[in-house]
Coordinates of N, CA and C in Angstrom, one line a residue:
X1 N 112.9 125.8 89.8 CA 111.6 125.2 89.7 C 110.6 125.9 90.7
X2 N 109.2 126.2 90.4 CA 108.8 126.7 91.1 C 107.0 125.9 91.0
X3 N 106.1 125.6 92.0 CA 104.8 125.4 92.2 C 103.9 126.0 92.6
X4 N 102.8 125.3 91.9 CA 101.5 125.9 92.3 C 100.6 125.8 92.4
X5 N 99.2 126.3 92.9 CA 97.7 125.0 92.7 C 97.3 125.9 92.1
X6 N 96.2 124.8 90.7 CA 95.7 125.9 89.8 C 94.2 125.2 90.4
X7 N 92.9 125.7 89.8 CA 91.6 125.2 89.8 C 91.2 125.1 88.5
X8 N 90.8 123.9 88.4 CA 90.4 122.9 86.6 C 88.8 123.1 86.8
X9 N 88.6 123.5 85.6 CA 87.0 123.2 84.7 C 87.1 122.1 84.1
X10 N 86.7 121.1 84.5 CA 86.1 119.6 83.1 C 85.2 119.8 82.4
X11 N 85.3 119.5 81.4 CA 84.3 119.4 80.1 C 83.2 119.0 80.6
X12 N 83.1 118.0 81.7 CA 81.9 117.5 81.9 C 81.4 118.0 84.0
X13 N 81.5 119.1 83.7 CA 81.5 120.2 84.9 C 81.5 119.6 86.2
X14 N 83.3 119.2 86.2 CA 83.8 119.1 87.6 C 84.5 120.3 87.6
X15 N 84.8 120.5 88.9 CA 85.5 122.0 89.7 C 86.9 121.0 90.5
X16 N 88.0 120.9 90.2 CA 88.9 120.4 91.1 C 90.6 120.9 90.9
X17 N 91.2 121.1 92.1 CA 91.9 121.2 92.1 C 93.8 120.2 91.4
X18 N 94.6 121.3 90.8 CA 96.0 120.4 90.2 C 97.0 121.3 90.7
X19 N 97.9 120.1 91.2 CA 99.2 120.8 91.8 C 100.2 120.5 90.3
X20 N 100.8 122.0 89.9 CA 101.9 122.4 88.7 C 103.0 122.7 89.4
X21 N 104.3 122.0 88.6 CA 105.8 122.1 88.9 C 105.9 122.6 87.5
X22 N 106.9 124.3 88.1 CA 106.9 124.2 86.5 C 108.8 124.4 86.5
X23 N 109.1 123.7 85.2 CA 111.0 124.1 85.1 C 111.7 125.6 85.2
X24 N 113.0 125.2 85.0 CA 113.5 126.6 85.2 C 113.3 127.5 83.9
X25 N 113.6 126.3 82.8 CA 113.3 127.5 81.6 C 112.4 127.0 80.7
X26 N 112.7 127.4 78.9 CA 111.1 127.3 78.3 C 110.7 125.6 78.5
X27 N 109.9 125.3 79.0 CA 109.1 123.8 78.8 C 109.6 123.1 77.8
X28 N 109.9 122.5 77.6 CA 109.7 120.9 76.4 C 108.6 121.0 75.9
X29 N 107.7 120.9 76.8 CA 106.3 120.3 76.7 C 105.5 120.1 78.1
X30 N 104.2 119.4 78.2 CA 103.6 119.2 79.2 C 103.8 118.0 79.6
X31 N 103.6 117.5 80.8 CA 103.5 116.3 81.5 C 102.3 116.2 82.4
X32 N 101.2 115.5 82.3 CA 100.2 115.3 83.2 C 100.4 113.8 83.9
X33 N 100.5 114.1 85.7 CA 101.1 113.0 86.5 C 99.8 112.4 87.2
X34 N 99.0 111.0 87.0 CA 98.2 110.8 87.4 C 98.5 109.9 88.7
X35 N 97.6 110.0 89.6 CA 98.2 109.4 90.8 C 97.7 108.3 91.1
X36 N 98.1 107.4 92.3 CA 97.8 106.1 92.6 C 96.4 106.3 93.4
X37 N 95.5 105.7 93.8 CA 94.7 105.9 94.8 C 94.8 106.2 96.1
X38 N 95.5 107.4 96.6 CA 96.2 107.6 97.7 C 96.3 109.2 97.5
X39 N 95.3 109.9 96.8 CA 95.6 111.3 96.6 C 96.8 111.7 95.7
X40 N 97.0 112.9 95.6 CA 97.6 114.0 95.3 C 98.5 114.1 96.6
X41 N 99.5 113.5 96.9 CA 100.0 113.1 97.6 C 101.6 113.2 97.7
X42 N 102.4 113.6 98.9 CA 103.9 113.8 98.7 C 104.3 113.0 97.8
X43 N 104.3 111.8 97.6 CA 104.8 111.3 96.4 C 104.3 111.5 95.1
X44 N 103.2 111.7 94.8 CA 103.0 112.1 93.6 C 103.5 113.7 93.2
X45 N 103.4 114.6 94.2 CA 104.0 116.0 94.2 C 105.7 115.9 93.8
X46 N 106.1 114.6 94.1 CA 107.4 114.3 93.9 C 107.6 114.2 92.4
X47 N 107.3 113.5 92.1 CA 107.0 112.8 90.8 C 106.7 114.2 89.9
X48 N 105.8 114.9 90.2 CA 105.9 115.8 89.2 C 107.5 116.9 89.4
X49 N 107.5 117.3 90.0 CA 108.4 117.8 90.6 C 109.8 117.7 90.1
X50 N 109.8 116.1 89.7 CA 111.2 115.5 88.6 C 110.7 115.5 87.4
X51 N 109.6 115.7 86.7 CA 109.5 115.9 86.0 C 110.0 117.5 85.0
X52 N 109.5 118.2 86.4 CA 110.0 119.8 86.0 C 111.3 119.9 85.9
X53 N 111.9 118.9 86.8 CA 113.5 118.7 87.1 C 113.9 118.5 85.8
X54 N 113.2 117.8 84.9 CA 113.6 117.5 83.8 C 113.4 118.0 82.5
X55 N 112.2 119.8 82.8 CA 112.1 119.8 81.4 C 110.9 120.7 80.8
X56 N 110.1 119.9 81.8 CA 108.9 119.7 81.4 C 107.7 120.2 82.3
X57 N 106.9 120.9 82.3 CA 105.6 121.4 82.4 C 104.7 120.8 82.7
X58 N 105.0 120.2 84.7 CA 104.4 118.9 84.9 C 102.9 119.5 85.8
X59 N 101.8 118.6 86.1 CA 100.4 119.0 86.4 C 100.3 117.8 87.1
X60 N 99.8 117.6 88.5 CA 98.8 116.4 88.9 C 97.6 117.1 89.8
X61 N 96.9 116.6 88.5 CA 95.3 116.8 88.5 C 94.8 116.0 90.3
X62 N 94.2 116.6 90.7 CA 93.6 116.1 92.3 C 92.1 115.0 91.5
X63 N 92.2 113.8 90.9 CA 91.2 113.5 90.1 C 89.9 112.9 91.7
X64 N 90.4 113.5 92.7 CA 89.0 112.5 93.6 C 88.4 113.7 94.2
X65 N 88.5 114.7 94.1 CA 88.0 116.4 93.8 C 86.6 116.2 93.8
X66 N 86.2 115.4 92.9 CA 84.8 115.7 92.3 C 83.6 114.7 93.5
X67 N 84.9 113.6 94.2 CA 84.2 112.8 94.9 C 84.3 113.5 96.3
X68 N 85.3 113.8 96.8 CA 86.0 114.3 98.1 C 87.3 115.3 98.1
X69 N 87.3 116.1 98.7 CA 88.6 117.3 98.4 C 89.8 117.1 99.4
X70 N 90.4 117.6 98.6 CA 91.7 117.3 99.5 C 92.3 115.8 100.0
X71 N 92.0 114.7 99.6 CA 92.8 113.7 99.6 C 93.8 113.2 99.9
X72 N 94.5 113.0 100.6 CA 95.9 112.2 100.8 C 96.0 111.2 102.0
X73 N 96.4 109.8 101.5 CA 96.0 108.7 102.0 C 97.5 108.1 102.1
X74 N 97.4 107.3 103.6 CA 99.0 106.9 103.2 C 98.5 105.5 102.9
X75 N 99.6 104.8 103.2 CA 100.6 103.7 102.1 C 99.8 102.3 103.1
X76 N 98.9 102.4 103.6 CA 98.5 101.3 104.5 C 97.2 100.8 104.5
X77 N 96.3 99.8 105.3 CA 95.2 99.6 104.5 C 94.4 100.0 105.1
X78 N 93.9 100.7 106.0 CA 92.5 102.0 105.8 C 92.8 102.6 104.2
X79 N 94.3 103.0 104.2 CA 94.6 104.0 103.2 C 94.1 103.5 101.9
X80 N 94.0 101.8 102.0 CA 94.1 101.5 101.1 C 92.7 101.4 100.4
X81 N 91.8 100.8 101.8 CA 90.6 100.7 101.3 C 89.9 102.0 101.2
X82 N 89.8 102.9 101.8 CA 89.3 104.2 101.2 C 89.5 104.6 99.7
X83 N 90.9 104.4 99.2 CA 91.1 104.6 97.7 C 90.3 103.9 96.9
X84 N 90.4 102.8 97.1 CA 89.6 101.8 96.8 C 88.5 102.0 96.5
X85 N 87.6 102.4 97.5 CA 86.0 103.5 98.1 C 86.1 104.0 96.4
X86 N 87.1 104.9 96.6 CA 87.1 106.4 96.2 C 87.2 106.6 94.4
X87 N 88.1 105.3 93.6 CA 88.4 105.2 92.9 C 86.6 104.2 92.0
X88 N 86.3 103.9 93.1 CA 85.2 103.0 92.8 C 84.2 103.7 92.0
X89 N 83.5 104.6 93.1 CA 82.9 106.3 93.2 C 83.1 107.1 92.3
X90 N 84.3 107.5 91.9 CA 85.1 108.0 90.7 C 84.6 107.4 89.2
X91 N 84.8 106.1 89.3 CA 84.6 106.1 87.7 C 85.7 105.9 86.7
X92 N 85.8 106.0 85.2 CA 87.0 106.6 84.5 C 86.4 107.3 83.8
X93 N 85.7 107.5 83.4 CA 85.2 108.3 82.6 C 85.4 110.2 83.2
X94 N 84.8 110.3 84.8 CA 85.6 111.3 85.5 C 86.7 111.9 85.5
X95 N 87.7 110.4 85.8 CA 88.8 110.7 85.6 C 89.2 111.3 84.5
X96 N 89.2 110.6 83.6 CA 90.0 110.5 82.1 C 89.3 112.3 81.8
X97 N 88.2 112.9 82.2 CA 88.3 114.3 82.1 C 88.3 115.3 82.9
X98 N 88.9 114.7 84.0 CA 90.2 115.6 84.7 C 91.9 115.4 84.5
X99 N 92.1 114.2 83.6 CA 93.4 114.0 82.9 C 93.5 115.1 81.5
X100 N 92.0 115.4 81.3 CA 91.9 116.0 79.9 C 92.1 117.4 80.4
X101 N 90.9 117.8 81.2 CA 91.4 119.5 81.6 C 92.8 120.2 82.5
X102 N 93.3 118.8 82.9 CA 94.6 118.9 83.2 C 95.5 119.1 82.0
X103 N 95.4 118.6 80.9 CA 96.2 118.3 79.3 C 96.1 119.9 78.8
X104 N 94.9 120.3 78.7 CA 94.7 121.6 78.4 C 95.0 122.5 79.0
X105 N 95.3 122.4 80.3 CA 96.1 123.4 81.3 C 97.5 123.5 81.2
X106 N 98.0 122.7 80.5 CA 99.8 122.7 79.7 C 100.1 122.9 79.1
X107 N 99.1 123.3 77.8 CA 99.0 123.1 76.2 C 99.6 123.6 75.9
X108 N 100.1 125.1 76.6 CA 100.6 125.9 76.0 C 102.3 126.1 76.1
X109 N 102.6 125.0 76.9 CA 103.9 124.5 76.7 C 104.3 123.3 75.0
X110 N 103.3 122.7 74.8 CA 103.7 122.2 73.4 C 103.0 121.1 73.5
X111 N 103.7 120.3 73.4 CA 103.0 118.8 73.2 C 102.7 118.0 74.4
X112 N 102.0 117.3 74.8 CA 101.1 116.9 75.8 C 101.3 115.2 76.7
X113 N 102.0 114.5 77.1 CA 102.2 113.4 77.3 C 101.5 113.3 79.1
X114 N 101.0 111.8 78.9 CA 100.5 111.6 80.6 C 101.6 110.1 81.3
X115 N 101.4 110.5 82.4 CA 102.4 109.2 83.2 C 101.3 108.6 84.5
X116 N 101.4 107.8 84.4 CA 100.2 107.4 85.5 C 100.9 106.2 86.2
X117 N 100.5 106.0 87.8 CA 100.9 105.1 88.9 C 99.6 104.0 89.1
X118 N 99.9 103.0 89.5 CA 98.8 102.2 89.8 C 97.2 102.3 89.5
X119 N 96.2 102.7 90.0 CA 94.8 103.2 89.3 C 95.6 104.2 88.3
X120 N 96.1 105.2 88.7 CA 96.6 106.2 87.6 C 97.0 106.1 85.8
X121 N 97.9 104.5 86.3 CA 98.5 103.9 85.4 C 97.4 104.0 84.2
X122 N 96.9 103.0 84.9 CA 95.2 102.9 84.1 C 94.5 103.8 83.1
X123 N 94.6 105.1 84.0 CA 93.8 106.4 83.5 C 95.2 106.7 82.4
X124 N 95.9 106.4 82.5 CA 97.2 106.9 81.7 C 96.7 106.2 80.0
X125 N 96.4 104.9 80.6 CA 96.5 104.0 79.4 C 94.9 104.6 78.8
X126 N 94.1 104.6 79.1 CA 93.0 105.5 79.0 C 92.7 106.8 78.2
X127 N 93.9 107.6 78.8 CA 93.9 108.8 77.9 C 94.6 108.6 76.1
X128 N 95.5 107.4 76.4 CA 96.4 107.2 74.7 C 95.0 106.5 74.3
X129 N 94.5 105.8 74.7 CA 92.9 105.3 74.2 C 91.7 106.4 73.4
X130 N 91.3 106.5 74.4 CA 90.1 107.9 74.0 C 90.9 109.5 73.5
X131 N 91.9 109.6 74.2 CA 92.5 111.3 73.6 C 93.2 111.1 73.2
X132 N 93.8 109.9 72.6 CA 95.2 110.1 71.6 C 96.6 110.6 72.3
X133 N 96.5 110.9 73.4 CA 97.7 111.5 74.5 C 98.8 110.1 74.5
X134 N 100.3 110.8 73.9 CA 101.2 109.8 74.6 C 101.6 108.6 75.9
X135 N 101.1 108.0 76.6 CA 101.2 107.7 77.6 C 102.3 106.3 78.3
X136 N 102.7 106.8 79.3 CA 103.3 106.0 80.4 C 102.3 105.3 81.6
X137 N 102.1 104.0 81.6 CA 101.6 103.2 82.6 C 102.6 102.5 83.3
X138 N 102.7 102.7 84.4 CA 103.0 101.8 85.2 C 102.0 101.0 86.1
X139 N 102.5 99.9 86.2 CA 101.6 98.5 86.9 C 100.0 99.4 87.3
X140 N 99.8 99.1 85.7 CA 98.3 99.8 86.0 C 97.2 98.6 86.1
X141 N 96.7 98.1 87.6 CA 95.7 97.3 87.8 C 94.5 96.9 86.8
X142 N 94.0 98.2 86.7 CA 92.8 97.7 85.5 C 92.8 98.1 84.0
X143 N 94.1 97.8 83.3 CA 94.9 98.2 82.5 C 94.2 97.1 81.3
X144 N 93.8 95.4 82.3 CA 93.2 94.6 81.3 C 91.8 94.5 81.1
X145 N 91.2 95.2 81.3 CA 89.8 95.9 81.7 C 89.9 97.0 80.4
X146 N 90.5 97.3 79.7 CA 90.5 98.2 78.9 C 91.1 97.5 77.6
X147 N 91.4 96.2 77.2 CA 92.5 96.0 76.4 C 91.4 95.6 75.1
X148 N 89.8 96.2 75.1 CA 88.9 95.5 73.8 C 89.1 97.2 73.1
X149 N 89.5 98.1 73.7 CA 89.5 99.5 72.8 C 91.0 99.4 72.8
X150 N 91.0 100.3 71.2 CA 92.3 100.5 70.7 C 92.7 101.7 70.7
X151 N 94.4 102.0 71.1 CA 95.2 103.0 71.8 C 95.1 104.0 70.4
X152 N 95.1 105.1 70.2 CA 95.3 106.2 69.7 C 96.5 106.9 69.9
X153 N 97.0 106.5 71.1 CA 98.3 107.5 71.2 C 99.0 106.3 71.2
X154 N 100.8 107.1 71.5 CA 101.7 106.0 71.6 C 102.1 105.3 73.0
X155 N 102.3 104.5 73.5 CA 102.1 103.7 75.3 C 103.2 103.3 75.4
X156 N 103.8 103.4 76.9 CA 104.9 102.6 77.3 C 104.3 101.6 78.7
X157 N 104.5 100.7 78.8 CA 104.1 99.9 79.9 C 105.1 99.3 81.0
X158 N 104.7 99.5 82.7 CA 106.1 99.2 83.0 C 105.0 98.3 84.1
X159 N 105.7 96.9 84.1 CA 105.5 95.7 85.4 C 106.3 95.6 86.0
X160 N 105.6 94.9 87.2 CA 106.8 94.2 87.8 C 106.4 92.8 87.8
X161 N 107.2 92.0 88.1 CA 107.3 90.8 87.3 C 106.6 89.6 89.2
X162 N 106.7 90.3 90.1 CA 106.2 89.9 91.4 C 105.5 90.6 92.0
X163 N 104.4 91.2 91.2 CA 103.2 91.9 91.7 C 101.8 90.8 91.8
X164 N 101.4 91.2 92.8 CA 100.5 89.8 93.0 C 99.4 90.6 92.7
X165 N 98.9 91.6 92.5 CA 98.0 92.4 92.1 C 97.5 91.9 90.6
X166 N 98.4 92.0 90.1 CA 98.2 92.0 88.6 C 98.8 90.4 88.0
X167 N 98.1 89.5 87.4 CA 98.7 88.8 87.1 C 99.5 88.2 85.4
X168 N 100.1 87.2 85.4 CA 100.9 87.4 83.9 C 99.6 87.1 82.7
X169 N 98.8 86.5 82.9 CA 98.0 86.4 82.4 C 97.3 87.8 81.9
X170 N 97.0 88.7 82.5 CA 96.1 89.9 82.7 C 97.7 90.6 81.8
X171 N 99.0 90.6 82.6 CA 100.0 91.9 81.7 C 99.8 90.8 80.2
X172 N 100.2 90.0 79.7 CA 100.0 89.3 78.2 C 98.6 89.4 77.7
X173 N 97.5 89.9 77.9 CA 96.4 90.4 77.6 C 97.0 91.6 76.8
X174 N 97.3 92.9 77.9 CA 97.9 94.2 77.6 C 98.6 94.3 76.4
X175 N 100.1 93.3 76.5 CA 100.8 93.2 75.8 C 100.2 92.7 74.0
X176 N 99.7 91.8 74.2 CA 98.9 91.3 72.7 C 97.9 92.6 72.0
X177 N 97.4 93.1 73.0 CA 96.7 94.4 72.7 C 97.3 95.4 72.3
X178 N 98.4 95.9 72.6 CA 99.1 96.7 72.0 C 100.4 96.0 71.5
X179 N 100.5 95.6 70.5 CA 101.8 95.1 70.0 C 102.7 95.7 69.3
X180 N 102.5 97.6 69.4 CA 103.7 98.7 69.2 C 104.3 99.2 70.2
X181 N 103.2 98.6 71.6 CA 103.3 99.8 72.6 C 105.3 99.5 73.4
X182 N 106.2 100.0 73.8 CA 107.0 99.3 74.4 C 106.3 98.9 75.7
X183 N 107.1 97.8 76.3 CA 106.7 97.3 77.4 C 108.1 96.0 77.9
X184 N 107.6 96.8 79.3 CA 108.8 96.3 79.9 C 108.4 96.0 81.4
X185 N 109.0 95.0 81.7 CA 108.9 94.1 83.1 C 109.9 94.0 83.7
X186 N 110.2 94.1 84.9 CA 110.9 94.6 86.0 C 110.7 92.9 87.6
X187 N 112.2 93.0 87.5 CA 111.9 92.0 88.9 C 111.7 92.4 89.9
X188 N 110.7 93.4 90.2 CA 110.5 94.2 91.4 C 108.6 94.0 91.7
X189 N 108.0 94.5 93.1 CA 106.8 94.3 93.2 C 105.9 95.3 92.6
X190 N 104.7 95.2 92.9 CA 103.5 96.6 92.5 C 104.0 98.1 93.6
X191 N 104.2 98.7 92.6 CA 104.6 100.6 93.6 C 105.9 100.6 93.2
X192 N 106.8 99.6 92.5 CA 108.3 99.8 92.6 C 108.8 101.0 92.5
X193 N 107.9 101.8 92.0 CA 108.5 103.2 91.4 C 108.4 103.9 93.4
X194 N 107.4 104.1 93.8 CA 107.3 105.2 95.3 C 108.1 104.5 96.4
X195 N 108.8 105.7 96.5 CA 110.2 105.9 97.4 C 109.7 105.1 99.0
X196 N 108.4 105.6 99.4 CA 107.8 105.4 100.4 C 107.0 104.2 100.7
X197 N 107.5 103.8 99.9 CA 106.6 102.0 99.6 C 107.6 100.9 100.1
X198 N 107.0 100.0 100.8 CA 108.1 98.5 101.0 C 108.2 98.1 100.0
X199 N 107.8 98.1 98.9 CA 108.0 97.8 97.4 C 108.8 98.8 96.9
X200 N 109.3 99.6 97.1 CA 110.3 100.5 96.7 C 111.3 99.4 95.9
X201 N 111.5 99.5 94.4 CA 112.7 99.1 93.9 C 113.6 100.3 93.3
X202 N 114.9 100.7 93.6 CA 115.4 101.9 93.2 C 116.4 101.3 91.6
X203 N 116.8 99.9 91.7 CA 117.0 100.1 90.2 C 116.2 100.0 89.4
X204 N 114.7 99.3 89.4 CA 113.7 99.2 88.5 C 113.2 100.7 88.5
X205 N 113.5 101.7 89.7 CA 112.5 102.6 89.6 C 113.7 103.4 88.4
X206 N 114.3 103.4 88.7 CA 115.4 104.7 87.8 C 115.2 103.7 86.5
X207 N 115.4 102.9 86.5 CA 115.8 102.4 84.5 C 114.6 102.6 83.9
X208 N 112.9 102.7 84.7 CA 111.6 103.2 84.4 C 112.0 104.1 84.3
X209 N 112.2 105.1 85.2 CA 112.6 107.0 84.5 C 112.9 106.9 83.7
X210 N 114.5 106.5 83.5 CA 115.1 106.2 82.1 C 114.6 106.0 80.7
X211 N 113.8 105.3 80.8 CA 113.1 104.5 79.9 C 112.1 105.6 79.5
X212 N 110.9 106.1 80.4 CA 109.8 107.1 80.4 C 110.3 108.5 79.7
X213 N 111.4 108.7 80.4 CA 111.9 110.4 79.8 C 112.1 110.2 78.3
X214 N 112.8 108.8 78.1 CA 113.1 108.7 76.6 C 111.9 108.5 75.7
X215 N 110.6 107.6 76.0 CA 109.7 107.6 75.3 C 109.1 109.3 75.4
X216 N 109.0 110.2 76.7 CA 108.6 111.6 76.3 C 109.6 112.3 75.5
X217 N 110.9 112.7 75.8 CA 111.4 112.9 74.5 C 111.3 112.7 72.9
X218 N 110.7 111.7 72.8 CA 110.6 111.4 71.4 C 109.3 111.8 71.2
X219 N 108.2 111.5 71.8 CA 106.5 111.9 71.7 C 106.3 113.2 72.0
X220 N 107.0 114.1 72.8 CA 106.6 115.2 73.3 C 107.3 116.2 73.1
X221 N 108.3 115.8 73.4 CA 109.3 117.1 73.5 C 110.8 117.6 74.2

């Protein structure tokens, strides 16, 4: 496996930086890894990183580029409120077209799928919305903020079932909204997937891989 930073053109002329993991041999396909509010960050570099481990022709677009360069915030609450700041600032509409010129920076591996973490999640669910792109959300906060547009691609959704962030009300919003999408709930907190989190759950996080590689497999490649 080998990495590297490319520089993205957006359709809607942002200039920002994506760190690519690419596999040992031909691609599957593409994977675009969107991040949590905390940059482009060792854990998200992780994440794509298993992805290439796995196959795949992975990208995480630096989506706060267009606000501020170079990003990476840890796991605490300056860190948290700056993202916060930053994601505010941002927009989705931004985003979702630096998930896009990220998409087209892959293409030429095959078929196109996105995975998104917390805000990321969001932008994940965002792209099967407006681009038709396969997508993976996990405990995507403003996931019910989106649930009056209908998905175009196919969705996987992953909770945790003791996230105080997000509540059951708000994931059964999600859930009634997309009633093909799979979705699945986990007895773990918000972040369960990042290694580096006090919310770290390692069985919820692997049966989510599990579960994620299988829905890309089938959608992607």
């Amino acid at each position: 496996m080998q990495h590297k930073t490319l520089t993205l053109h957006t359709a809607d002329g942002q200039t920002i930086d994506a760190y690519v993991a690419e596999p040992a041999g031909k691609p599957k396909g593409g994977i675009v890894v969107v991040q949590e509010i905390f940059g482009v960050n060792a854990h998200i570099r992780s994440v794509a990183d298993s992805y290439a481990a796995a196959g795949y022709l992975a990208i995480a677009p630096a989506v706060f580029d267009s606000v501020e360069k170079n990003v990476e915030l840890g796991y605490d609450q300056p860190g948290m409120e700056k993202g916060i700041a930053l994601v505010t600032a941002l927009g989705f509409d931004r985003a979702l077209a630096s998930v896009q010129a990220a998409a087209q920076a892959v293409a030429s591996a095959g078929k196109v799928g996105v995975v998104g973490f917390c805000w990321g999640g969001s932008i994940a669910y965002l792209a099967s919305i407006r681009a038709g792109l396969p997508a993976v959300s996990y405990y995507g906060g403003r996931n019910v903020q989106l649930v009056g547009e209908t998905a175009q691609g196919p969705l996987q959704f992953h909770y945790g079932l003791r996230d105080a962030h997000i509540t059951e009300a708000d994931r059964e919003a999600v859930r009634a909204a997309n009633p093909t999408a799979e979705f699945y709930v986990y007895d773990a907190d918000h972040g369960f997937n990042c290694d580096v989190r006090a919310s770290f759950d390692a069985p919820s996080a692997q049966l989510a891989r599990e579960r994620a590689l299988a829905f890309f497999a089938k959608h992607v490649g």
